[in-house]
C-alpha cells in the first residue's frame, strides 16, 4: 500500500494507492491588486510545479514574460 500526499497521485497497478493531499491549491482572483501589480511589473517568472503553471495561465495571458521552469513535468506543462 502506498500513501501519496501530493496533488496528483501516480497511476499504479502494482500497489494500492491511498491519495491524501496535504495541501490545497486555491488560486487567487485576477482582480487582486497584488497579483495585477506583480504580473505587470515582473519580467521573469520561475514556475516550480505543473499546478502553478496551470494557475498562471488561467489568470491572464502572459505576454513578454520569460519563464524558467523547475522539472521536466513543469517544463512540459508550460509548453
Short mmCIF file of N, CA, C and O in Angstrom, two decimals, residues 7-75:
data_model
loop_
_atom_site.label_atom_id
_atom_site.label_comp_id
_atom_site.label_asym_id
_atom_site.label_seq_id
_atom_site.Cartn_x
_atom_site.Cartn_y
_atom_site.Cartn_z
N UNK A 7 -0.38 16.31 -4.95
CA UNK A 7 -1.65 16.69 -5.58
C UNK A 7 -2.15 15.70 -6.61
O UNK A 7 -3.35 15.49 -6.75
N UNK A 8 -1.23 15.10 -7.37
CA UNK A 8 -1.64 14.18 -8.44
C UNK A 8 -1.03 12.80 -8.17
O UNK A 8 0.16 12.60 -8.38
N UNK A 9 -1.85 11.86 -7.72
CA UNK A 9 -1.31 10.55 -7.39
C UNK A 9 -0.83 9.80 -8.62
O UNK A 9 -1.36 9.99 -9.72
N UNK A 10 0.19 8.96 -8.46
CA UNK A 10 0.67 8.17 -9.58
C UNK A 10 -0.34 7.10 -9.96
O UNK A 10 -1.09 6.62 -9.10
N UNK A 11 -0.36 6.77 -11.22
CA UNK A 11 -1.24 5.69 -11.69
C UNK A 11 -0.45 4.39 -11.58
O UNK A 11 0.47 4.15 -12.34
N UNK A 12 -0.80 3.61 -10.60
CA UNK A 12 -0.07 2.37 -10.33
C UNK A 12 -1.06 1.21 -10.28
O UNK A 12 -2.13 1.33 -9.68
N UNK A 13 -0.68 0.11 -10.88
CA UNK A 13 -1.49 -1.11 -10.83
C UNK A 13 -0.88 -2.15 -9.91
O UNK A 13 -1.53 -3.12 -9.54
N UNK A 14 0.40 -1.94 -9.55
CA UNK A 14 1.10 -2.94 -8.75
C UNK A 14 0.91 -2.78 -7.25
O UNK A 14 1.23 -3.68 -6.48
N UNK A 15 0.40 -1.61 -6.83
CA UNK A 15 0.15 -1.37 -5.41
C UNK A 15 -1.16 -0.60 -5.26
O UNK A 15 -1.64 0.04 -6.18
N UNK A 16 -1.71 -0.66 -4.08
CA UNK A 16 -2.90 0.13 -3.74
C UNK A 16 -2.43 1.52 -3.36
O UNK A 16 -1.53 1.67 -2.53
N UNK A 17 -3.00 2.56 -3.98
CA UNK A 17 -2.60 3.94 -3.71
C UNK A 17 -3.69 4.63 -2.89
O UNK A 17 -4.85 4.67 -3.30
N UNK A 18 -3.30 5.15 -1.75
CA UNK A 18 -4.20 5.96 -0.94
C UNK A 18 -3.78 7.41 -1.16
O UNK A 18 -2.64 7.77 -0.88
N UNK A 19 -4.68 8.21 -1.68
CA UNK A 19 -4.36 9.61 -2.00
C UNK A 19 -4.90 10.51 -0.91
O UNK A 19 -6.09 10.59 -0.67
N UNK A 20 -3.98 11.21 -0.24
CA UNK A 20 -4.34 12.10 0.85
C UNK A 20 -3.49 13.37 0.73
O UNK A 20 -2.46 13.50 1.39
N UNK A 21 -3.88 14.31 -0.17
CA UNK A 21 -3.06 15.51 -0.36
C UNK A 21 -2.98 16.34 0.92
O UNK A 21 -3.96 16.52 1.62
N UNK A 22 -1.77 16.82 1.21
CA UNK A 22 -1.56 17.60 2.43
C UNK A 22 -1.77 19.10 2.20
O UNK A 22 -1.87 19.86 3.16
N UNK A 23 -1.80 19.52 0.95
CA UNK A 23 -2.04 20.93 0.65
C UNK A 23 -3.20 21.05 -0.32
O UNK A 23 -3.56 20.09 -1.00
N UNK A 24 -3.78 22.22 -0.36
CA UNK A 24 -4.84 22.52 -1.31
C UNK A 24 -4.45 23.81 -2.03
O UNK A 24 -4.06 24.79 -1.39
N UNK A 25 -4.52 23.78 -3.34
CA UNK A 25 -4.19 24.97 -4.13
C UNK A 25 -5.49 25.73 -4.38
O UNK A 25 -6.45 25.19 -4.93
N UNK A 26 -5.51 26.97 -3.94
CA UNK A 26 -6.67 27.83 -4.15
C UNK A 26 -6.17 29.09 -4.86
O UNK A 26 -5.61 29.99 -4.23
N UNK A 27 -6.35 29.15 -6.20
CA UNK A 27 -5.86 30.32 -6.94
C UNK A 27 -6.57 31.60 -6.48
O UNK A 27 -7.76 31.59 -6.16
N UNK A 28 -5.81 32.68 -6.45
CA UNK A 28 -6.39 33.98 -6.10
C UNK A 28 -6.98 34.60 -7.36
O UNK A 28 -6.60 34.27 -8.47
N UNK A 29 -7.91 35.50 -7.17
CA UNK A 29 -8.59 36.13 -8.30
C UNK A 29 -7.67 37.14 -8.98
O UNK A 29 -6.86 37.79 -8.34
N UNK A 30 -7.84 37.28 -10.28
CA UNK A 30 -7.03 38.21 -11.06
C UNK A 30 -7.29 39.65 -10.63
O UNK A 30 -6.47 40.53 -10.86
N UNK A 31 -8.38 39.92 -9.98
CA UNK A 31 -8.69 41.28 -9.53
C UNK A 31 -7.89 41.68 -8.28
O UNK A 31 -7.95 42.82 -7.87
N UNK A 32 -7.14 40.75 -7.71
CA UNK A 32 -6.33 41.03 -6.53
C UNK A 32 -5.24 42.04 -6.93
O UNK A 32 -4.44 41.77 -7.83
N UNK A 33 -5.17 43.20 -6.27
CA UNK A 33 -4.20 44.24 -6.64
C UNK A 33 -2.74 43.76 -6.61
O UNK A 33 -1.95 44.16 -7.46
N UNK A 34 -2.39 42.89 -5.67
CA UNK A 34 -1.02 42.40 -5.59
C UNK A 34 -0.66 41.56 -6.81
O UNK A 34 0.47 41.64 -7.31
N UNK A 35 -1.60 40.78 -7.29
CA UNK A 35 -1.34 39.94 -8.46
C UNK A 35 -1.23 40.82 -9.71
O UNK A 35 -0.33 40.63 -10.53
N UNK A 36 -2.12 41.77 -9.86
CA UNK A 36 -2.06 42.67 -11.01
C UNK A 36 -0.73 43.41 -11.04
O UNK A 36 -0.06 43.47 -12.08
N UNK A 37 -0.30 43.94 -9.91
CA UNK A 37 0.97 44.66 -9.83
C UNK A 37 2.14 43.74 -10.17
O UNK A 37 3.03 44.10 -10.95
N UNK A 38 2.14 42.56 -9.61
CA UNK A 38 3.24 41.63 -9.84
C UNK A 38 3.32 41.22 -11.31
O UNK A 38 4.40 41.24 -11.91
N UNK A 39 2.20 40.88 -11.91
CA UNK A 39 2.22 40.43 -13.30
C UNK A 39 2.52 41.57 -14.26
O UNK A 39 3.01 41.35 -15.36
N UNK A 40 2.26 42.78 -13.86
CA UNK A 40 2.56 43.94 -14.70
C UNK A 40 4.05 44.28 -14.63
O UNK A 40 4.66 44.60 -15.64
N UNK A 41 4.62 44.22 -13.45
CA UNK A 41 5.98 44.71 -13.23
C UNK A 41 7.08 43.70 -13.51
O UNK A 41 8.17 44.09 -13.91
N UNK A 42 6.82 42.44 -13.28
CA UNK A 42 7.91 41.46 -13.39
C UNK A 42 8.12 41.00 -14.82
O UNK A 42 7.19 41.00 -15.64
N UNK A 43 9.35 40.62 -15.12
CA UNK A 43 9.69 40.12 -16.45
C UNK A 43 9.95 38.61 -16.42
O UNK A 43 9.62 37.91 -17.35
N UNK A 44 10.54 38.14 -15.32
CA UNK A 44 10.88 36.73 -15.20
C UNK A 44 9.95 36.06 -14.21
O UNK A 44 9.66 36.59 -13.15
N UNK A 45 9.50 34.85 -14.59
CA UNK A 45 8.63 34.08 -13.70
C UNK A 45 9.24 32.68 -13.56
O UNK A 45 9.46 31.99 -14.56
N UNK A 46 9.52 32.28 -12.33
CA UNK A 46 10.02 30.94 -12.06
C UNK A 46 8.83 30.08 -11.67
O UNK A 46 8.12 30.39 -10.71
N UNK A 47 8.61 29.03 -12.43
CA UNK A 47 7.46 28.15 -12.20
C UNK A 47 7.99 26.83 -11.65
O UNK A 47 8.83 26.18 -12.26
N UNK A 48 7.48 26.45 -10.48
CA UNK A 48 8.03 25.28 -9.79
C UNK A 48 7.14 24.04 -9.83
O UNK A 48 7.52 23.00 -9.31
N UNK A 49 5.96 24.15 -10.44
CA UNK A 49 5.08 22.98 -10.49
C UNK A 49 4.10 23.10 -11.64
O UNK A 49 3.83 24.20 -12.14
N UNK A 50 3.55 21.95 -12.04
CA UNK A 50 2.51 21.95 -13.08
C UNK A 50 1.30 22.73 -12.61
O UNK A 50 0.68 23.45 -13.38
N UNK A 51 0.98 22.61 -11.35
CA UNK A 51 -0.18 23.31 -10.80
C UNK A 51 0.01 24.82 -10.90
O UNK A 51 -0.90 25.55 -11.28
N UNK A 52 1.21 25.29 -10.58
CA UNK A 52 1.49 26.73 -10.67
C UNK A 52 1.38 27.20 -12.12
O UNK A 52 0.82 28.27 -12.39
N UNK A 53 1.87 26.41 -13.05
CA UNK A 53 1.78 26.77 -14.47
C UNK A 53 0.32 26.89 -14.90
O UNK A 53 -0.06 27.87 -15.55
N UNK A 54 -0.48 25.94 -14.53
CA UNK A 54 -1.90 25.98 -14.91
C UNK A 54 -2.60 27.19 -14.29
O UNK A 54 -3.39 27.87 -14.95
N UNK A 55 -2.32 27.47 -13.03
CA UNK A 55 -2.94 28.62 -12.36
C UNK A 55 -2.55 29.93 -13.04
O UNK A 55 -3.40 30.80 -13.24
N UNK A 56 -1.29 30.08 -13.38
CA UNK A 56 -0.84 31.31 -14.03
C UNK A 56 -1.57 31.58 -15.33
O UNK A 56 -2.03 32.68 -15.59
N UNK A 57 -1.69 30.55 -16.16
CA UNK A 57 -2.30 30.75 -17.46
C UNK A 57 -3.81 30.84 -17.40
O UNK A 57 -4.44 31.29 -18.35
N UNK A 58 -4.40 30.46 -16.30
CA UNK A 58 -5.83 30.68 -16.11
C UNK A 58 -6.11 32.12 -15.70
O UNK A 58 -7.18 32.65 -15.92
N UNK A 59 -5.12 32.76 -15.08
CA UNK A 59 -5.30 34.13 -14.61
C UNK A 59 -5.33 35.14 -15.75
O UNK A 59 -6.21 35.98 -15.84
N UNK A 60 -4.35 35.08 -16.61
CA UNK A 60 -4.18 36.13 -17.60
C UNK A 60 -3.23 35.63 -18.69
O UNK A 60 -2.42 34.74 -18.46
N UNK A 61 -3.37 36.20 -19.88
CA UNK A 61 -2.42 35.88 -20.93
C UNK A 61 -1.11 36.60 -20.62
O UNK A 61 -1.08 37.82 -20.44
N UNK A 62 -0.05 35.86 -20.53
CA UNK A 62 1.22 36.41 -20.07
C UNK A 62 2.17 36.61 -21.25
O UNK A 62 2.95 35.74 -21.61
N UNK A 63 2.10 37.78 -21.85
CA UNK A 63 2.98 38.11 -22.97
C UNK A 63 4.21 38.82 -22.44
O UNK A 63 4.19 39.45 -21.39
N UNK A 64 5.30 38.75 -23.21
CA UNK A 64 6.54 39.45 -22.89
C UNK A 64 7.12 39.06 -21.53
O UNK A 64 7.71 39.88 -20.84
N UNK A 65 6.91 37.82 -21.15
CA UNK A 65 7.48 37.31 -19.89
C UNK A 65 8.45 36.19 -20.24
O UNK A 65 8.30 35.50 -21.24
N UNK A 66 9.46 36.03 -19.41
CA UNK A 66 10.42 34.94 -19.58
C UNK A 66 10.16 33.94 -18.46
O UNK A 66 10.16 34.31 -17.29
N UNK A 67 9.91 32.70 -18.85
CA UNK A 67 9.60 31.65 -17.88
C UNK A 67 10.81 30.74 -17.66
O UNK A 67 11.45 30.32 -18.62
N UNK A 68 11.09 30.46 -16.41
CA UNK A 68 12.08 29.49 -16.02
C UNK A 68 11.32 28.39 -15.29
O UNK A 68 10.52 28.68 -14.40
N UNK A 69 11.55 27.15 -15.68
CA UNK A 69 10.80 26.08 -15.05
C UNK A 69 11.72 25.15 -14.27
O UNK A 69 12.89 25.00 -14.59
N UNK A 70 11.14 24.53 -13.25
CA UNK A 70 11.85 23.56 -12.42
C UNK A 70 11.21 22.20 -12.66
O UNK A 70 10.06 22.00 -12.32
N UNK A 71 11.95 21.31 -13.29
CA UNK A 71 11.45 19.96 -13.52
C UNK A 71 10.91 19.73 -14.91
O UNK A 71 10.41 20.65 -15.56
N UNK A 72 11.00 18.49 -15.36
CA UNK A 72 10.55 18.12 -16.71
C UNK A 72 9.05 18.27 -16.89
O UNK A 72 8.58 18.75 -17.90
N UNK A 73 8.29 17.83 -15.88
CA UNK A 73 6.82 17.90 -15.99
C UNK A 73 6.34 19.34 -16.04
O UNK A 73 5.42 19.67 -16.81
N UNK A 74 6.97 20.22 -15.27
CA UNK A 74 6.60 21.63 -15.28
C UNK A 74 6.93 22.25 -16.64
O UNK A 74 6.14 22.99 -17.21
N UNK A 75 8.11 21.93 -17.17
CA UNK A 75 8.52 22.43 -18.48
C UNK A 75 7.53 21.99 -19.55
O UNK A 75 7.10 22.79 -20.38
#
